[in-house]
Short mmCIF file of C-alpha atoms and ligand atoms in Angstrom, two decimals:
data_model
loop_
_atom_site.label_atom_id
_atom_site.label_comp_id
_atom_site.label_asym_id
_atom_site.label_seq_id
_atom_site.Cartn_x
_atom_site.Cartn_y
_atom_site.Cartn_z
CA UNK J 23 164.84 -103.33 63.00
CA UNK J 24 168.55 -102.65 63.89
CA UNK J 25 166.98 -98.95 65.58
CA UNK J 26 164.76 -101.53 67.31
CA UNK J 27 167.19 -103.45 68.66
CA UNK J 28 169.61 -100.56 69.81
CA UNK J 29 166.95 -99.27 72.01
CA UNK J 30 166.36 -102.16 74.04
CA UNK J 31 170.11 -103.47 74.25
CA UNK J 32 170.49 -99.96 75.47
CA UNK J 33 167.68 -100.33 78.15
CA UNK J 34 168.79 -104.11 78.79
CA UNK J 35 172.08 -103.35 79.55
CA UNK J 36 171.79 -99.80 81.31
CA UNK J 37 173.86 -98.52 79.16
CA UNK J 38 173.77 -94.37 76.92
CA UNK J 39 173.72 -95.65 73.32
CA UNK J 40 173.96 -98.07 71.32
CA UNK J 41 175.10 -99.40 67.62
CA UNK J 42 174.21 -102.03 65.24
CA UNK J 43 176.60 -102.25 62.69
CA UNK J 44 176.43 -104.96 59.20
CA UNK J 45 178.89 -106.42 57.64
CA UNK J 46 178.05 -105.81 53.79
CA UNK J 47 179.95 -108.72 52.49
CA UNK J 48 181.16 -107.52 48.94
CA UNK J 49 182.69 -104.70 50.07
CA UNK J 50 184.10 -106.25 53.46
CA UNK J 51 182.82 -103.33 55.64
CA UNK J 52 181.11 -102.26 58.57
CA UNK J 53 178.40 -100.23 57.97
CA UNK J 54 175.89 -98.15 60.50
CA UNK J 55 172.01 -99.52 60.42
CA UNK J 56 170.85 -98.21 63.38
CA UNK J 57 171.48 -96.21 66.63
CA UNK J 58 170.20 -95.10 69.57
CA UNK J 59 168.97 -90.97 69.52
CA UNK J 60 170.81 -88.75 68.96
CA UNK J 61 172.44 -90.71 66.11
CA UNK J 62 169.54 -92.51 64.70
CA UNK J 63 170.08 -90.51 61.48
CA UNK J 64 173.41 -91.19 60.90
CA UNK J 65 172.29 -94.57 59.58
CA UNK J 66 174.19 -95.89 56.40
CA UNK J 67 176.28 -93.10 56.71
CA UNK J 68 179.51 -94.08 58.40
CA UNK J 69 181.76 -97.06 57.58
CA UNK J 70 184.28 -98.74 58.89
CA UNK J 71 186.81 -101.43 57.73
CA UNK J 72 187.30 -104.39 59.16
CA UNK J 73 189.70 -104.55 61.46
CA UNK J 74 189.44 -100.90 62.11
CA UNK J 75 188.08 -99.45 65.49
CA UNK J 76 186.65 -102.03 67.88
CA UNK J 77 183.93 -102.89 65.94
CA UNK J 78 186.21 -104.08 63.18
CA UNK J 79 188.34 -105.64 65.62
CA UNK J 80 185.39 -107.57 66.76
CA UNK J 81 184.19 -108.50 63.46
CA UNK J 82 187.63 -109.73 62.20
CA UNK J 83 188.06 -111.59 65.30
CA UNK J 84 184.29 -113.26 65.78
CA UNK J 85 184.80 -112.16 69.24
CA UNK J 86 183.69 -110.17 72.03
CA UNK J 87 185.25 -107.04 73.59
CA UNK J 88 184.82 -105.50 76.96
CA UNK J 89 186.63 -101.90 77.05
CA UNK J 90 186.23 -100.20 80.62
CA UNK J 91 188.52 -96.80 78.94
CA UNK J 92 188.27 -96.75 75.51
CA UNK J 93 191.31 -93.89 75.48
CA UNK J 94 193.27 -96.50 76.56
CA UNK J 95 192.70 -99.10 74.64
CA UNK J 96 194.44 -99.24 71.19
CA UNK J 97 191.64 -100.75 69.02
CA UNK J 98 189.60 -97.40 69.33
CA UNK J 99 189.54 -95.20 66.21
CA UNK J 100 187.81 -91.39 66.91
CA UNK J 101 184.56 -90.92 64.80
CA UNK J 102 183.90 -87.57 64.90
CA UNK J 103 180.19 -88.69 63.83
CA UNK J 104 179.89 -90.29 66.58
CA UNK J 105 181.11 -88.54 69.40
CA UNK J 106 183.22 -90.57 70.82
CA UNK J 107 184.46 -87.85 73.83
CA UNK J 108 180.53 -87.86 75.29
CA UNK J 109 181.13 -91.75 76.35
CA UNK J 110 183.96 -93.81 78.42
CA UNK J 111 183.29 -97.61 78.38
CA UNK J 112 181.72 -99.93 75.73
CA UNK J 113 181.89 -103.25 75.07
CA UNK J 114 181.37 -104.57 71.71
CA UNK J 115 179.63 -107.84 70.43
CA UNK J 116 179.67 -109.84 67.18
CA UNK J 117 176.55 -110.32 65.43
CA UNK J 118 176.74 -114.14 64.46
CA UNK J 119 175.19 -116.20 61.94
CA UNK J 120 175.04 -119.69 60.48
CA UNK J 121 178.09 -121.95 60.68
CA UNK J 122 179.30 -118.61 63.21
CA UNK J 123 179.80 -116.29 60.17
CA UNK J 124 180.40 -112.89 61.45
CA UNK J 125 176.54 -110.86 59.89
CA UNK J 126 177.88 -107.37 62.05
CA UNK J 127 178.77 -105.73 65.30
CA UNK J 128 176.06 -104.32 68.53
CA UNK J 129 178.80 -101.69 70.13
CA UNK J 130 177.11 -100.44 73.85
CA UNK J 131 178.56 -97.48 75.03
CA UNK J 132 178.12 -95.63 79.07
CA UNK J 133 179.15 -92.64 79.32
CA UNK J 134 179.64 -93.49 82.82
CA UNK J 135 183.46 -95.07 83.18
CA UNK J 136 182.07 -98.94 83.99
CA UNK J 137 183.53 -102.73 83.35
CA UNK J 138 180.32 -104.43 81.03
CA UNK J 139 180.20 -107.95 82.78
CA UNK J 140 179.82 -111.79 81.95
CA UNK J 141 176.42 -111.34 81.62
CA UNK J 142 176.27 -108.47 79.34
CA UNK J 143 178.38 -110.21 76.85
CA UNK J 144 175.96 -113.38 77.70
CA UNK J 145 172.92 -110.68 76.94
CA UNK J 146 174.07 -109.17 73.80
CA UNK J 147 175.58 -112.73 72.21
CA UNK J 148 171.47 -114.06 72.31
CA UNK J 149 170.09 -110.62 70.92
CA UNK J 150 173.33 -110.21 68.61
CA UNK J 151 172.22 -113.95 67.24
CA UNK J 152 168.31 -113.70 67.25
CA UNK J 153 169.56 -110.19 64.98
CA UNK J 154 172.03 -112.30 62.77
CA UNK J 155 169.40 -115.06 61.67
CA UNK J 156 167.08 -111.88 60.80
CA UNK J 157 169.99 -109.61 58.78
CA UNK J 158 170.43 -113.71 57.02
CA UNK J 159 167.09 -114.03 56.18
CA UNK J 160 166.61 -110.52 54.99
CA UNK J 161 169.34 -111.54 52.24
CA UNK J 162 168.41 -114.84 51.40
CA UNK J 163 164.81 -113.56 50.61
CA UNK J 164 165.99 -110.05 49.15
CA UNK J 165 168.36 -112.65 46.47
CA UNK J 166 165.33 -115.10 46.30
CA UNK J 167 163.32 -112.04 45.29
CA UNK J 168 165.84 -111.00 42.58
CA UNK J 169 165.69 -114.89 41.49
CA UNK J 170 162.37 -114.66 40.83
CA UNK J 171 162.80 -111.43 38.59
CA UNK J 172 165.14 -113.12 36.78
CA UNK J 173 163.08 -116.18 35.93
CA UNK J 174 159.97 -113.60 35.40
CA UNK J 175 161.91 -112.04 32.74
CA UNK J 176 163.04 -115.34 30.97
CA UNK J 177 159.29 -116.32 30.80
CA UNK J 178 158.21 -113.47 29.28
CA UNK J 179 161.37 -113.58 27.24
CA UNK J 180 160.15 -117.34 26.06
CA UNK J 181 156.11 -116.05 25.73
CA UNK J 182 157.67 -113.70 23.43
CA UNK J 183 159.85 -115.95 21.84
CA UNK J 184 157.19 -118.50 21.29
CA UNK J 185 154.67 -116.02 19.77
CA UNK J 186 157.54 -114.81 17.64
CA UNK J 187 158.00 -118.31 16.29
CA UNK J 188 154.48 -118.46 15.97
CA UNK J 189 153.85 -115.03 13.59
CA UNK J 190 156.65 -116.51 11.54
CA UNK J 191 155.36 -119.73 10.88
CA UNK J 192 151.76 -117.91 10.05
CA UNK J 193 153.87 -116.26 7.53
CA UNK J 194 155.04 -119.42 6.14
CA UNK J 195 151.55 -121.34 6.10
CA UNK J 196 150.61 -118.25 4.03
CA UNK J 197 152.67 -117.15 1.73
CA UNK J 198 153.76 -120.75 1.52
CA UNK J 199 151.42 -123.41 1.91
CA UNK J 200 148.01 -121.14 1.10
CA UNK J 201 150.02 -120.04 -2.43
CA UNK J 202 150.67 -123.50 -3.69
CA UNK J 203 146.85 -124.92 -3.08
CA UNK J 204 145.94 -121.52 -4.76
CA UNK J 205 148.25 -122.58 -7.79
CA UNK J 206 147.61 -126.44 -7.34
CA UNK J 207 143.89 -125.27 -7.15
CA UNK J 208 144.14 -124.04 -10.93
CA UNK J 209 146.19 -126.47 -12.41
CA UNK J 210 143.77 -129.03 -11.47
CA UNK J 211 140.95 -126.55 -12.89
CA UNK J 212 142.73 -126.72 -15.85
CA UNK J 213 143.63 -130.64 -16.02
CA UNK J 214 140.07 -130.88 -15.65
CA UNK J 215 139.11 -128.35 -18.73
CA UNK J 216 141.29 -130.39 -21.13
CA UNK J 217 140.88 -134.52 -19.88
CA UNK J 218 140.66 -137.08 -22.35
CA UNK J 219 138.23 -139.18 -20.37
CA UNK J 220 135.90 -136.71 -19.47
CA UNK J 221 133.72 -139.26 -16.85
CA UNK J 222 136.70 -140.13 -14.51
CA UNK J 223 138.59 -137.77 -14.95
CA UNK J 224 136.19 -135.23 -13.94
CA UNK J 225 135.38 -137.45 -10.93
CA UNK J 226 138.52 -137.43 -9.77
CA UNK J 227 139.40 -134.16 -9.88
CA UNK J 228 136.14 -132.80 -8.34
CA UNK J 229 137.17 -134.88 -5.95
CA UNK J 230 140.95 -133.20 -5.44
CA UNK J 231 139.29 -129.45 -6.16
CA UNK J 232 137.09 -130.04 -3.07
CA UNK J 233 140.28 -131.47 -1.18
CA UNK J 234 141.90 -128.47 -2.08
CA UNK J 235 139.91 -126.08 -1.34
CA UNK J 236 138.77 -127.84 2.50
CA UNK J 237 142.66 -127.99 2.56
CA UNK J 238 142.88 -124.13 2.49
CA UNK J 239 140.27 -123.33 4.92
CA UNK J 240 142.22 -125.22 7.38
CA UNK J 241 145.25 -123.60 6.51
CA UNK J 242 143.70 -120.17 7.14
CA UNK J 243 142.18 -121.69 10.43
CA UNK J 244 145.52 -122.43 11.46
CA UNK J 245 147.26 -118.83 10.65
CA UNK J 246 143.95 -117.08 12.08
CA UNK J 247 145.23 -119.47 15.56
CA UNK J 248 148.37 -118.55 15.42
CA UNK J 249 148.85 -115.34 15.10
CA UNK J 250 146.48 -112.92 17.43
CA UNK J 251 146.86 -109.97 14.74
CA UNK J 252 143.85 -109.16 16.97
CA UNK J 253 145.71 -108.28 19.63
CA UNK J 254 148.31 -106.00 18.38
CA UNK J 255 145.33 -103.85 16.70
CA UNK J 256 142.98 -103.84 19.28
CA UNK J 257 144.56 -104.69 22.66
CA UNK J 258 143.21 -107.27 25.87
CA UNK J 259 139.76 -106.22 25.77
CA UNK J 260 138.13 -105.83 22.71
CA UNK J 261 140.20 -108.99 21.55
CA UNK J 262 138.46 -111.11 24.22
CA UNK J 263 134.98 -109.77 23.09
CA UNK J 264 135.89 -110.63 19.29
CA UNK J 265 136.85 -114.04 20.68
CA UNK J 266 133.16 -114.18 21.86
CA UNK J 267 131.27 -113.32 18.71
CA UNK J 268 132.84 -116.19 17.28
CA UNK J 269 131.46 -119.18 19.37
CA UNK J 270 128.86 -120.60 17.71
CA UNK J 271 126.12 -122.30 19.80
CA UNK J 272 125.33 -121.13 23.51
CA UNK J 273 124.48 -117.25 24.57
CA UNK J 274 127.65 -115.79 24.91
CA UNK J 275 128.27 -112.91 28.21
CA UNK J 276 131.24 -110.86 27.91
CA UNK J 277 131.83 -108.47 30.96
CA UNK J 278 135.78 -106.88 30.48
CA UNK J 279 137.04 -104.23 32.51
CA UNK J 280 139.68 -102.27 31.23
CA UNK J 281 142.77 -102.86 32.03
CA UNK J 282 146.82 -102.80 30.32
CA UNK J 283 148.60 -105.83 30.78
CA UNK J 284 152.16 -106.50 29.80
CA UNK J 285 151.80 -108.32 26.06
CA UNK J 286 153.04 -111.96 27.13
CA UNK J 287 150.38 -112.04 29.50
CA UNK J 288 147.73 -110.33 27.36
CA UNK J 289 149.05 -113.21 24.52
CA UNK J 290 148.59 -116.03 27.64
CA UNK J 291 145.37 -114.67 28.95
CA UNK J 292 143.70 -114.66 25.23
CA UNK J 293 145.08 -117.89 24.49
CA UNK J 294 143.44 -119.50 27.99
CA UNK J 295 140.21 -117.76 26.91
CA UNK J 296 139.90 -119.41 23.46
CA UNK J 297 140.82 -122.66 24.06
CA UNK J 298 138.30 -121.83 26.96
CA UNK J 299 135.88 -120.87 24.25
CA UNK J 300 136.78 -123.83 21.75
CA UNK J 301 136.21 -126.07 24.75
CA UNK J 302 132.83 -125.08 25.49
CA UNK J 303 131.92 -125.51 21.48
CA UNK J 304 133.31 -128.71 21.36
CA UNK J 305 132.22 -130.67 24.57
CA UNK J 306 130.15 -128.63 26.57
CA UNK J 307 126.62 -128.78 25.39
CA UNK J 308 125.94 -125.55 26.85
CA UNK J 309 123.41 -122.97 26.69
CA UNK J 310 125.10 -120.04 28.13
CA UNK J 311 128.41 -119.25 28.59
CA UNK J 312 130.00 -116.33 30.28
CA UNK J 313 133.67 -114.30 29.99
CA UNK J 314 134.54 -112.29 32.22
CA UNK J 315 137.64 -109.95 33.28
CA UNK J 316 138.56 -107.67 35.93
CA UNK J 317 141.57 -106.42 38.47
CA UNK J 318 140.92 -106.72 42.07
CA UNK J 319 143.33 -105.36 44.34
CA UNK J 320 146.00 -105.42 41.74
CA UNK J 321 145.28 -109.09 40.92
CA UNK J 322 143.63 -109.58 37.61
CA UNK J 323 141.14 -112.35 37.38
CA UNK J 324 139.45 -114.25 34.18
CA UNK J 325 136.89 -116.76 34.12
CA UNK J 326 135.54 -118.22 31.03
CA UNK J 327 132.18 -120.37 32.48
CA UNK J 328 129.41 -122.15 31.13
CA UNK J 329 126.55 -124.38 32.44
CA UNK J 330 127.05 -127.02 29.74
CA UNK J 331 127.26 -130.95 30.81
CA UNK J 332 130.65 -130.61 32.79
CA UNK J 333 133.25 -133.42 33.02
CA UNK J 334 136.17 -134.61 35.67
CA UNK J 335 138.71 -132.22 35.45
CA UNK J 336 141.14 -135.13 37.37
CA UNK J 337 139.96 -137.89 34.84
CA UNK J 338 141.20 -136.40 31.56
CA UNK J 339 143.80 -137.89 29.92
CA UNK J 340 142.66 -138.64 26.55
CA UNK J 341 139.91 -136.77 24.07
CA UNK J 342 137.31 -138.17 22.95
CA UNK J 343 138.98 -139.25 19.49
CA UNK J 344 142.10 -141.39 21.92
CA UNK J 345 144.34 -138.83 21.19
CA UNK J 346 146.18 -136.83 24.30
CA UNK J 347 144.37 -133.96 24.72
CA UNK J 348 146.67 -130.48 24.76
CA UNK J 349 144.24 -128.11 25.55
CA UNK J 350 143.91 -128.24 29.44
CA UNK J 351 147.63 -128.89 29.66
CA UNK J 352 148.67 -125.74 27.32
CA UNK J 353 146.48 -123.64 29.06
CA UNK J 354 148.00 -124.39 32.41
CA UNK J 355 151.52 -123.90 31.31
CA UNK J 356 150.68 -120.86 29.67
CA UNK J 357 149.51 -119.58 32.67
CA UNK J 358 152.44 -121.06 34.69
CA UNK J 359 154.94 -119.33 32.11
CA UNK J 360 153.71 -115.63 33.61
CA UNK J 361 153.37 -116.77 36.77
CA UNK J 362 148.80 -117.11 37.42
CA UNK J 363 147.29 -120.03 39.02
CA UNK J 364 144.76 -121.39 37.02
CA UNK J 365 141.89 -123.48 38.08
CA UNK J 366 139.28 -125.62 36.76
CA UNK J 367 136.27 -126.21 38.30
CA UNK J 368 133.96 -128.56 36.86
CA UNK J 369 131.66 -131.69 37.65
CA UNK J 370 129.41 -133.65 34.84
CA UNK J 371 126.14 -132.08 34.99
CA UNK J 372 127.42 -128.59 36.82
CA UNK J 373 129.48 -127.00 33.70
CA UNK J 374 132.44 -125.76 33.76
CA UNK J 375 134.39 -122.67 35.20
CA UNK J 376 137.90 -121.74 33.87
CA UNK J 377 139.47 -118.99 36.00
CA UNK J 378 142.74 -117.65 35.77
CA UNK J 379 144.64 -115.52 38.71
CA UNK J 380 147.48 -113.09 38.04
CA UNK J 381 148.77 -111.75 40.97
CA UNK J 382 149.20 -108.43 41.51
CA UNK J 383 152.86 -107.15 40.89
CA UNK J 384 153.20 -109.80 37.78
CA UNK J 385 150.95 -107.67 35.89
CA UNK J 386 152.64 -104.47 35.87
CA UNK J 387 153.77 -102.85 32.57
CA UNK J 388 157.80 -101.87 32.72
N1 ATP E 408 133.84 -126.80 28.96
C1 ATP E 408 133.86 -128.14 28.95
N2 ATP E 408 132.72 -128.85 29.13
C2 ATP E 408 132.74 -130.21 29.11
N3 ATP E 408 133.84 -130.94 28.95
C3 ATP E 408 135.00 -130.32 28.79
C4 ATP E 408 135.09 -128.89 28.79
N4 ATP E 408 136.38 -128.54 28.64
C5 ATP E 408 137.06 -129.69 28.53
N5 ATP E 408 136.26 -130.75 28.62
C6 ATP E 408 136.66 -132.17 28.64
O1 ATP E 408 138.03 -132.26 28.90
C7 ATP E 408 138.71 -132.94 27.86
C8 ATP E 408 140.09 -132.36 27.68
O2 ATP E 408 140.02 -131.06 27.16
P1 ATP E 408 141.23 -130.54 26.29
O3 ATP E 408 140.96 -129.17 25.89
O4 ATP E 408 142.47 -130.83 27.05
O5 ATP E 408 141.22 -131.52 25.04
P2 ATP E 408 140.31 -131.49 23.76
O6 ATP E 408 139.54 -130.22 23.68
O7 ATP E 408 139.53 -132.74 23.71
O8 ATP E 408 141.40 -131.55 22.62
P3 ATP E 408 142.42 -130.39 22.21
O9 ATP E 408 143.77 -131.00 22.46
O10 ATP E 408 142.13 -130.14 20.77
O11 ATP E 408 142.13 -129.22 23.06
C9 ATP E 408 137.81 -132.80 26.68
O12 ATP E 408 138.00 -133.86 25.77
C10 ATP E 408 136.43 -132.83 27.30
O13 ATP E 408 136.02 -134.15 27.54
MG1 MG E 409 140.40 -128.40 23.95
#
């Protein structure tokens, strides 16, 4: 853009060549973006401080400067670079942003001995501040941009950090929890071998063997939920199809095109898809139901759909036992936390679709 605007403040103003010089602000100097030919390769290449030369003059000043012989005028500083002997005149310009922060320098040089006018200065303030808003924005979105790395890489840092929390608790439930009703399992076997009063007491401890034992197929529900082994063994895919042999009920679809995902989003994707899946069992009704997963264009798309007895996506607040319902919430977070959109489509008697976006560039693997 600074090339750009070099040639036509060189054609505005009549003048040989022209350059566009910005201010990097860290290192307080001038540096070359763009010229006019023959020196439209020397971009990023020469420097000056401020103060030196008349650009620097002009940028430590926040003024402009009209110099009819520049051998004559103190300010100018020789560039070999940039041949400073082919050209007489040149006036000089600030470049100037919000709240009249100097963003850089336009320098206009004739070769030509000439005075640059009112006008010209009037000229090259409204280019030189149509060029500063741009060179403003250009940063603001370039540190926006690096913003939204940052927070990228904290969500997938937390994903991580979740499912970390989560493999360690599926350690606990079973070495812990699934050990004991093992052990608490026998003892009772046992209290009920050697009881006194053989009618109740056998009773009762039917009774606590069957608790027991129901007890320990929900833990092993709950460490088979938590912890996608599944995942780390097979990968994206072939997990989501295992997720579909186990609904019970409707005609399940699977269509999956390959693809490698970072693993916080394959962990967030396969979550969406079986609480997709467990919603369908639980409320849907339906008779088919259909996964599906693909990359378009770099974006990678799932939809988990079924043509069960639909509901009000806006209306739910509650399930059907009172209780707040977590399971559309968590899977919108989830898909928040790595940065998808995910939708819900759904009206009673029309099913249900579930369909998650990642866009493309959130998907890449480092
Ligand atoms: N595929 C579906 N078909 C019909 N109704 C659905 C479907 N998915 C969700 N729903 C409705 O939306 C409600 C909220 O779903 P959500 O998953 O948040 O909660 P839940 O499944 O009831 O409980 P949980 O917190 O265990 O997931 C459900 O109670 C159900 O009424
Ligand atoms: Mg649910």
């Amino acid at each position: 853009m600074a090339e750009q605007v070099a040639v036509v403040v060189t054609e505005s103003t009549a003048s040989d060549v022209c350059f566009v010089h910005v201010l990097d602000e860290t290192r307080q100097r001038l540096v070359l973006m763009g010229a006019t030919p023959p020196f439209t390769s020397l971009s990023g290449t020469v420097e000056l401080e401020l103060g030196e030369g008349v650009a620097g003059w002009v940028a430590l000043n926040a003024e402009p400067a009209i110099v009819p012989d520049k051998w004559k005028d103190d300010r100018y500083v020789y560039i070999p670079a940039l041949r400073g002997e082919d050209y007489e005149s040149l006036i000089s310009v600030p470049l100037l942003g919000r709240g009249q922060r100097v963003v850089g320098v336009i320098n206009v040089h004739s070769q030509k001995p000439r005075r640059y006018g009112e006008h010209d200065v009037v000229l090259l303030t409204q280019v030189g501040n149509l060029m500063a808003r741009t060179v403003e924005n250009a940063r603001l979105y370039e540190r926006l941009a690096e913003r939204e790395q940052t927070l990228e890489q904290f969500a997938a840092r937390t994903v991580d950090a979740q499912e970390m929390e989560r493999r360690h608790l599926a350690g606990e439930i079973h070495d812990g929890i699934s050990q004991r009703l093992i052990s608490l399992w026998y003892h009772l076997q046992a209290a009920e071998a050697f009881a006194v009063d053989p009618v109740v007491v056998t009773h009762e401890l039917g009774a606590a063997k069957d608790l027991t034992s129901a007890a320990l197929d929900e833990a092993r529900r709950a460490i088979a939920g938590l912890r996608p082994s599944v995942l780390d063994d097979l990968g994206l895919g072939p997990s989501l199809e295992s997720l579909a042999h186990t609904v019970a009920g409707p005609e399940v679809e699977v269509e999956i095109a390959p693809c490698r995902l970072p693993p916080h989003v394959e962990v967030a994707l396969y979550r969406i898809a079986q609480e997709a899946l467990q919603n369908v069992m639980k409320h849907a009704e339906a008779e088919r139901v259909t996964m599906r997963l693909w990359t378009l264009n770099g974006t990678v798309h799932l939809v988990v759909e079924d043509d069960g007895r639909g509901f009000r996506p806006t209306e739910v607040r509650r399930n059907r036992n009172g209780s707040p319902s977590y399971g559309l919430v968590g899977m919108r977070e989830r898909a928040e936390l790595v940065g998808a959109r995910l939708q819900i489509t759904s009206k009673p008697g029309t099913g249900t679709r579930v369909q998650v976006e990642l866009p493309a560039g959130l998907n890449q693997i480092d």
